Tab-separated table of C-alpha atoms and ligand atoms in Angstrom:
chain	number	residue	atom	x	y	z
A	267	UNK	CA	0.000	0.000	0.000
A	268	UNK	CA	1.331	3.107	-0.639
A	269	UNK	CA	0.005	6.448	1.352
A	270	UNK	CA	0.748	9.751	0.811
A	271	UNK	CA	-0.166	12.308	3.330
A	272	UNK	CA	-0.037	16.252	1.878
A	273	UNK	CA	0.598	18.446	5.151
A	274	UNK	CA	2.077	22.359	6.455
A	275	UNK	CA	3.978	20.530	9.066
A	276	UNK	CA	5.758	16.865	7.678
A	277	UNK	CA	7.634	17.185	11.020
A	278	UNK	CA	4.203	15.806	13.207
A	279	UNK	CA	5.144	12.695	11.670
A	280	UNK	CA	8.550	12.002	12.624
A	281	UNK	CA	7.466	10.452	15.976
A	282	UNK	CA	4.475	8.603	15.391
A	283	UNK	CA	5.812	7.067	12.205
A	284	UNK	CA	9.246	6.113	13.594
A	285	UNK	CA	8.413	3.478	16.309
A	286	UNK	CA	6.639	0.596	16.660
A	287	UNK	CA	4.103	-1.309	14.319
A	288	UNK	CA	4.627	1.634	11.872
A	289	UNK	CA	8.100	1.526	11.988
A	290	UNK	CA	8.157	-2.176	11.249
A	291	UNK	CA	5.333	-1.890	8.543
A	292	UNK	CA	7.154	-0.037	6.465
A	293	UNK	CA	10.704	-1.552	7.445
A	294	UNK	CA	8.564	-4.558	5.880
A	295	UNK	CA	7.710	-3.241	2.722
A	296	UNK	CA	4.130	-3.654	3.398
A	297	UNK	CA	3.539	-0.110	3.563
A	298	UNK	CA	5.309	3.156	1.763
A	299	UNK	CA	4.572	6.255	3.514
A	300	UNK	CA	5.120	9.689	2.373
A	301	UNK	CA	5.098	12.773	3.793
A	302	UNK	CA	4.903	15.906	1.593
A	303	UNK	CA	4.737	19.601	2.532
A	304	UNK	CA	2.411	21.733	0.635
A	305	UNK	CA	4.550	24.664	0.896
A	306	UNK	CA	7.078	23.295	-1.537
A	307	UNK	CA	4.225	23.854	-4.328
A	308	UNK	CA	3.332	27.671	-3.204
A	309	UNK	CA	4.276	29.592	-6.335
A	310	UNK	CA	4.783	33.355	-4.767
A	311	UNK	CA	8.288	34.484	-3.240
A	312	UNK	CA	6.756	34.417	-0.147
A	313	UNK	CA	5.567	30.455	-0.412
A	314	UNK	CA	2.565	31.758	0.910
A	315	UNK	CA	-0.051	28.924	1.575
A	316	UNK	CA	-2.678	31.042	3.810
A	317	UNK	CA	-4.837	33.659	3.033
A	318	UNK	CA	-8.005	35.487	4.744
A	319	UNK	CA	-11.270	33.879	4.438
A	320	UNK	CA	-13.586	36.088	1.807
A	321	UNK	CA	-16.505	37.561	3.856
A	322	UNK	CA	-14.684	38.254	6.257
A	323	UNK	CA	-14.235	36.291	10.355
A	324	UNK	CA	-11.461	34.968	12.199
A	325	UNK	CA	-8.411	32.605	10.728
A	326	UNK	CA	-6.725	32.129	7.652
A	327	UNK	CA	-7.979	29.604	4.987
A	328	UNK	CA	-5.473	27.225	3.515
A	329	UNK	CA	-5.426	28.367	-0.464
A	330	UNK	CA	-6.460	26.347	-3.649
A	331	UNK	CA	-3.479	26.845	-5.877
A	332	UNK	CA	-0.717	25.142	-3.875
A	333	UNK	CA	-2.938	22.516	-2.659
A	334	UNK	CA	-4.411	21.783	-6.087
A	335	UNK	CA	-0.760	21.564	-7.444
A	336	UNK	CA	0.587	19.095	-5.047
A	337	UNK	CA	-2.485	17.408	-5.368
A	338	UNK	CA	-2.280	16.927	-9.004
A	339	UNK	CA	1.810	16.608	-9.015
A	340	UNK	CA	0.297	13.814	-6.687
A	341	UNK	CA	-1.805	12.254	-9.077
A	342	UNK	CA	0.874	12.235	-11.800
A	343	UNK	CA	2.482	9.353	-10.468
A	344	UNK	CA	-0.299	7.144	-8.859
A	345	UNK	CA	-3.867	6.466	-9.657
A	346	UNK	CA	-5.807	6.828	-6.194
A	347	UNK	CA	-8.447	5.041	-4.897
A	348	UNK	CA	-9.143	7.329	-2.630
A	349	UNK	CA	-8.045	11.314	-1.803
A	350	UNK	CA	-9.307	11.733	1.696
A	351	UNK	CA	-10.128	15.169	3.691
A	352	UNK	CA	-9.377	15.167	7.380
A	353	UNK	CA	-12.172	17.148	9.150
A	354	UNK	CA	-14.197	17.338	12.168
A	355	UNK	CA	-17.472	17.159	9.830
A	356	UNK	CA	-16.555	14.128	7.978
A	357	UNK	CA	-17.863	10.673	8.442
A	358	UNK	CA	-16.940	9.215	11.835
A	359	UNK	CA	-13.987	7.080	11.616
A	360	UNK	CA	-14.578	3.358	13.091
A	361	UNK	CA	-13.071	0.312	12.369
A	362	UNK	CA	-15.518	-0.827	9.478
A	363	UNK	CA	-14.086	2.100	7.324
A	364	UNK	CA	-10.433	1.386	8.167
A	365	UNK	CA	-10.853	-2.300	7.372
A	366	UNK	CA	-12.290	-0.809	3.793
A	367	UNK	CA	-9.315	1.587	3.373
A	368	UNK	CA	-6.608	-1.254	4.070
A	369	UNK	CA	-8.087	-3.258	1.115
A	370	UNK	CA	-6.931	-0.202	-1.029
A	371	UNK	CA	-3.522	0.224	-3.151
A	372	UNK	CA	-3.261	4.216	-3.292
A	373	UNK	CA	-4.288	6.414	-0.821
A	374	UNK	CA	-3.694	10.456	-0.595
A	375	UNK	CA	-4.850	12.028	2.527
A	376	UNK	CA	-5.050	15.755	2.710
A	377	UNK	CA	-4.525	17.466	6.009
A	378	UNK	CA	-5.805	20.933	6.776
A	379	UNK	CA	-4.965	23.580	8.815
A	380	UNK	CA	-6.151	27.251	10.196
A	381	UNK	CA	-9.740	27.710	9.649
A	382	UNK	CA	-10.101	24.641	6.830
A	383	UNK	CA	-9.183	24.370	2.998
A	384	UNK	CA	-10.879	26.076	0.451
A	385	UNK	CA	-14.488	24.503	-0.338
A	386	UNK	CA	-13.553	24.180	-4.099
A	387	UNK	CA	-10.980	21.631	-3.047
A	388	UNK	CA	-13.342	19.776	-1.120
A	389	UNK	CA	-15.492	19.952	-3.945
A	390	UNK	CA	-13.439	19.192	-7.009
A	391	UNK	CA	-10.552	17.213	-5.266
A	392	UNK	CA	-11.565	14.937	-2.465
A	393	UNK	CA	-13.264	11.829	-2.911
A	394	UNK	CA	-13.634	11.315	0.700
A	395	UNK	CA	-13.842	13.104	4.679
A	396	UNK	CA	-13.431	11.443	7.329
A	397	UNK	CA	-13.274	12.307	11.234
A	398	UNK	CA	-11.833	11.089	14.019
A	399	UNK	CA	-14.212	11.961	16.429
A	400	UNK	CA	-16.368	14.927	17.629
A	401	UNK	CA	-14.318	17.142	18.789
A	402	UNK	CA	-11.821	19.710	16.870
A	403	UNK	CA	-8.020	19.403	16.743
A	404	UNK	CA	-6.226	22.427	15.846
A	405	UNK	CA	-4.796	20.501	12.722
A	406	UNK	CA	-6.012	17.417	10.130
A	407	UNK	CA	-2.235	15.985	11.306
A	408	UNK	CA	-2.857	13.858	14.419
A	409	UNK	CA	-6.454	12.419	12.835
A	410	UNK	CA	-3.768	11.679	10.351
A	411	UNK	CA	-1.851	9.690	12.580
A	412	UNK	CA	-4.762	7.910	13.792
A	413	UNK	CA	-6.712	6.978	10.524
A	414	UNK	CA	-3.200	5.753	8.921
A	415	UNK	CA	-2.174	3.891	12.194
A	416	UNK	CA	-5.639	2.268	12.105
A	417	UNK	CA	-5.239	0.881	8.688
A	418	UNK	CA	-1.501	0.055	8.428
A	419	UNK	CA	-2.065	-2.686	11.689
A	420	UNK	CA	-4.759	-4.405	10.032
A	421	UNK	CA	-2.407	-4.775	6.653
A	422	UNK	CA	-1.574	-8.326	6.586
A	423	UNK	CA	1.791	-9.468	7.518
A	424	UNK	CA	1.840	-6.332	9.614
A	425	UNK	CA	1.254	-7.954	13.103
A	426	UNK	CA	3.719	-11.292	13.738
A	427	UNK	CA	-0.137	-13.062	14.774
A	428	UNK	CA	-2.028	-12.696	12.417
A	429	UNK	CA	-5.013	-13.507	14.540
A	430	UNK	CA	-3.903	-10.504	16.883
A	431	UNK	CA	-5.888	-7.500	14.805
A	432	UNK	CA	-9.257	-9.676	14.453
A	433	UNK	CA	-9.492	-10.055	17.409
A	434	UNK	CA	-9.177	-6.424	18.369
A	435	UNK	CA	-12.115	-4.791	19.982
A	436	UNK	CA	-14.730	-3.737	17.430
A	437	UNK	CA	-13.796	-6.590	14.758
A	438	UNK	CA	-16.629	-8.505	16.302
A	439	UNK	CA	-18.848	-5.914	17.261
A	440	UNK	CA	-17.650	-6.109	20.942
A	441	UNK	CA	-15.266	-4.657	22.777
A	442	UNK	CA	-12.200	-6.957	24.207
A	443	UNK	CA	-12.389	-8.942	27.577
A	444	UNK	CA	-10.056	-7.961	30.381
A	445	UNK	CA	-6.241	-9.273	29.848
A	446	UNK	CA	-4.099	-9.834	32.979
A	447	UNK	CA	-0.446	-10.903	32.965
A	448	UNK	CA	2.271	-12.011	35.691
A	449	UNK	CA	2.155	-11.869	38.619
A	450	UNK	CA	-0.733	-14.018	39.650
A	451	UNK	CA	-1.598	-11.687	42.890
A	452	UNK	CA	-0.379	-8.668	43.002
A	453	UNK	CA	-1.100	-7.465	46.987
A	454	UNK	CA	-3.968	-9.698	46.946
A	455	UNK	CA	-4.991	-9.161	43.642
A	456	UNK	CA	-5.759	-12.134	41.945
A	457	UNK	CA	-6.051	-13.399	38.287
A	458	UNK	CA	-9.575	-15.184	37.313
A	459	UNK	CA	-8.461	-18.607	38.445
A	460	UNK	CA	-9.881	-20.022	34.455
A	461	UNK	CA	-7.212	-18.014	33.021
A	462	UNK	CA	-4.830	-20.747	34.705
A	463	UNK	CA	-6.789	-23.616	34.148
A	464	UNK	CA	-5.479	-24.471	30.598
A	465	UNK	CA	-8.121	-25.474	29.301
A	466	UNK	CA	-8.045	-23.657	25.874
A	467	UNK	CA	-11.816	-23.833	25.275
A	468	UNK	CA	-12.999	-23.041	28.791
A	469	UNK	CA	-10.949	-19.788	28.350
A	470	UNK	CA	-11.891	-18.972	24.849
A	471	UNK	CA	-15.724	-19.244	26.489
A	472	UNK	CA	-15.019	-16.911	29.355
A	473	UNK	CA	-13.468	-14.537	27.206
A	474	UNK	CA	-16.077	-14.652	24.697
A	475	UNK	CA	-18.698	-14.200	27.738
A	476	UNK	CA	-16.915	-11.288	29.518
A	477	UNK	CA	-16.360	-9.272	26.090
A	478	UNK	CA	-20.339	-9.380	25.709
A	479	UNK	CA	-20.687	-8.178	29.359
A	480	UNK	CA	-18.673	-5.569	28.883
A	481	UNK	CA	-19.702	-4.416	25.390
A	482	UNK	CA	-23.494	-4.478	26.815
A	483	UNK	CA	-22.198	-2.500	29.819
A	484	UNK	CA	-19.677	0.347	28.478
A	485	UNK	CA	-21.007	0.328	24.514
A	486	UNK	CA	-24.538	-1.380	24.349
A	487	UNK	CA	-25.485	-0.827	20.235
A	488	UNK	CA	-21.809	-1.251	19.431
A	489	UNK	CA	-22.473	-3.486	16.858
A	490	UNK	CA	-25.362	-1.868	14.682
A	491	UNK	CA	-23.515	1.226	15.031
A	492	UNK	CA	-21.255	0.130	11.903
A	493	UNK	CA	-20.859	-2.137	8.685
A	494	UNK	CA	-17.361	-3.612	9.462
A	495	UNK	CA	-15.972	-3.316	6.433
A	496	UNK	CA	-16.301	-6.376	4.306
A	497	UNK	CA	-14.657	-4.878	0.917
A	498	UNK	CA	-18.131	-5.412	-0.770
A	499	UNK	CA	-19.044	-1.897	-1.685
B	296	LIG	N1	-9.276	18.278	11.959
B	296	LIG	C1	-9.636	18.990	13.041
B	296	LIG	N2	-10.371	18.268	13.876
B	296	LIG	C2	-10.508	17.024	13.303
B	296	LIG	C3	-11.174	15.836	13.659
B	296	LIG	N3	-11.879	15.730	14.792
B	296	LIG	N4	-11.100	14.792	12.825
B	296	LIG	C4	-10.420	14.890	11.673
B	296	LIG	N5	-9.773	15.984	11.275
B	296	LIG	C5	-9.814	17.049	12.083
């Protein structure tokens, strides 16, 4: 898979996609990310990439000439199957739509800054907007981070079991039972005593049990809340 992320500020990235299952994603060759900054295609002396919003009101708009060039430069070189919009009034993120983005080849995602992007991008450019919750960052760059950390773990090959990611919370419509690990009792506090038993089935049961407890306790209507994701659009 190969994604390209457009962004003001290329050095957000550094950290998140330098350690970990990231890191060894793309150490793998099962992912190419790329990080490109929008400035580089701003065509005054100034590189200016900002401008006031017509109408007047607070904050600067990101402008439609350097984005639409990078964008385009983009498309040069890949066909995408998707060019996706980070915004707080996109479509929720959950896992359903990251299991459908890790089934793609190309993806471009777009992150904004300031007050937005112009509308005509959204308009003529994007194919897709997606949010990472309800709430507003100050920046499309972390959502970023979280939609593109989202799909990469799910690529396969990406996690050494590959049983680990579906059986993540959510796969399944419920959330994930409690884990414990050494020691036994810590002060007192004690492990379920099935968890020791060793009997693989008895355990898969309990686990199966306590993850519908929970997901009828903390996130009752998890399960209708989403389509998962099949590929079958
Ligand atoms: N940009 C600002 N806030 C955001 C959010 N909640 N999700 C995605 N992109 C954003």
């Amino acid at each position: 898979m190969n994604l390209d992320i457009l962004t003001l500020f290329p050095e957000m990235f550094e950290g998140p996609f330098s350690h970990s299952i990231l890191k060894r994603a793309q150490e793998k060759g099962l992912v190419t990310i790329n990080i490109y900054n929008i400035r580089n295609w701003a065509t005054d002396k100034h590189k200016r990439v900002d401008d006031y919003p017509f109408g007047g009101g607070a904050g600067m708009v990101m402008m439609i000439d350097p984005v639409v060039r990078c964008i385009e430069t983009m498309k040069a070189t890949r066909e995408y199957d998707e060019i996706i919009y980070l915004s707080p009034d996109g479509e929720l993120l959950n896992q359903g739509i990251a299991n459908q983005l890790s089934l793609k080849t190309n993806l471009l995602i777009l992150c904004g800054h300031y007050k937005g992007i112009d509308e005509r991008i959204r308009q003529h450019f994007i194919t897709r907007e997606i949010s990472i919750g309800d709430y507003v960052l100050s920046g499309g760059e972390m959502a970023a981070v979280v939609l593109t950390d989202t799909i990469v773990r799910i690529l396969p090959g990406v996690l050494n079991d590959e049983t680990s990611a579906l059986s993540d919370s959510f796969q399944d419509g419920l959330v994930s039972p409690p884990a414990y690990t050494r020691p036994f009792d810590y002060r007192g506090l004690k492990v379920p005593d099935i968890l020791l038993s060793g009997n693989d089935r008895e355990i898969a049961r309990w686990r199966h049990e306590q993850a519908l407890i929970r997901t009828e306790k903390r996130r009752p209507g998890l399960n209708l809340d989403q389509d998962m994701g099949s590929g079958v659009e």
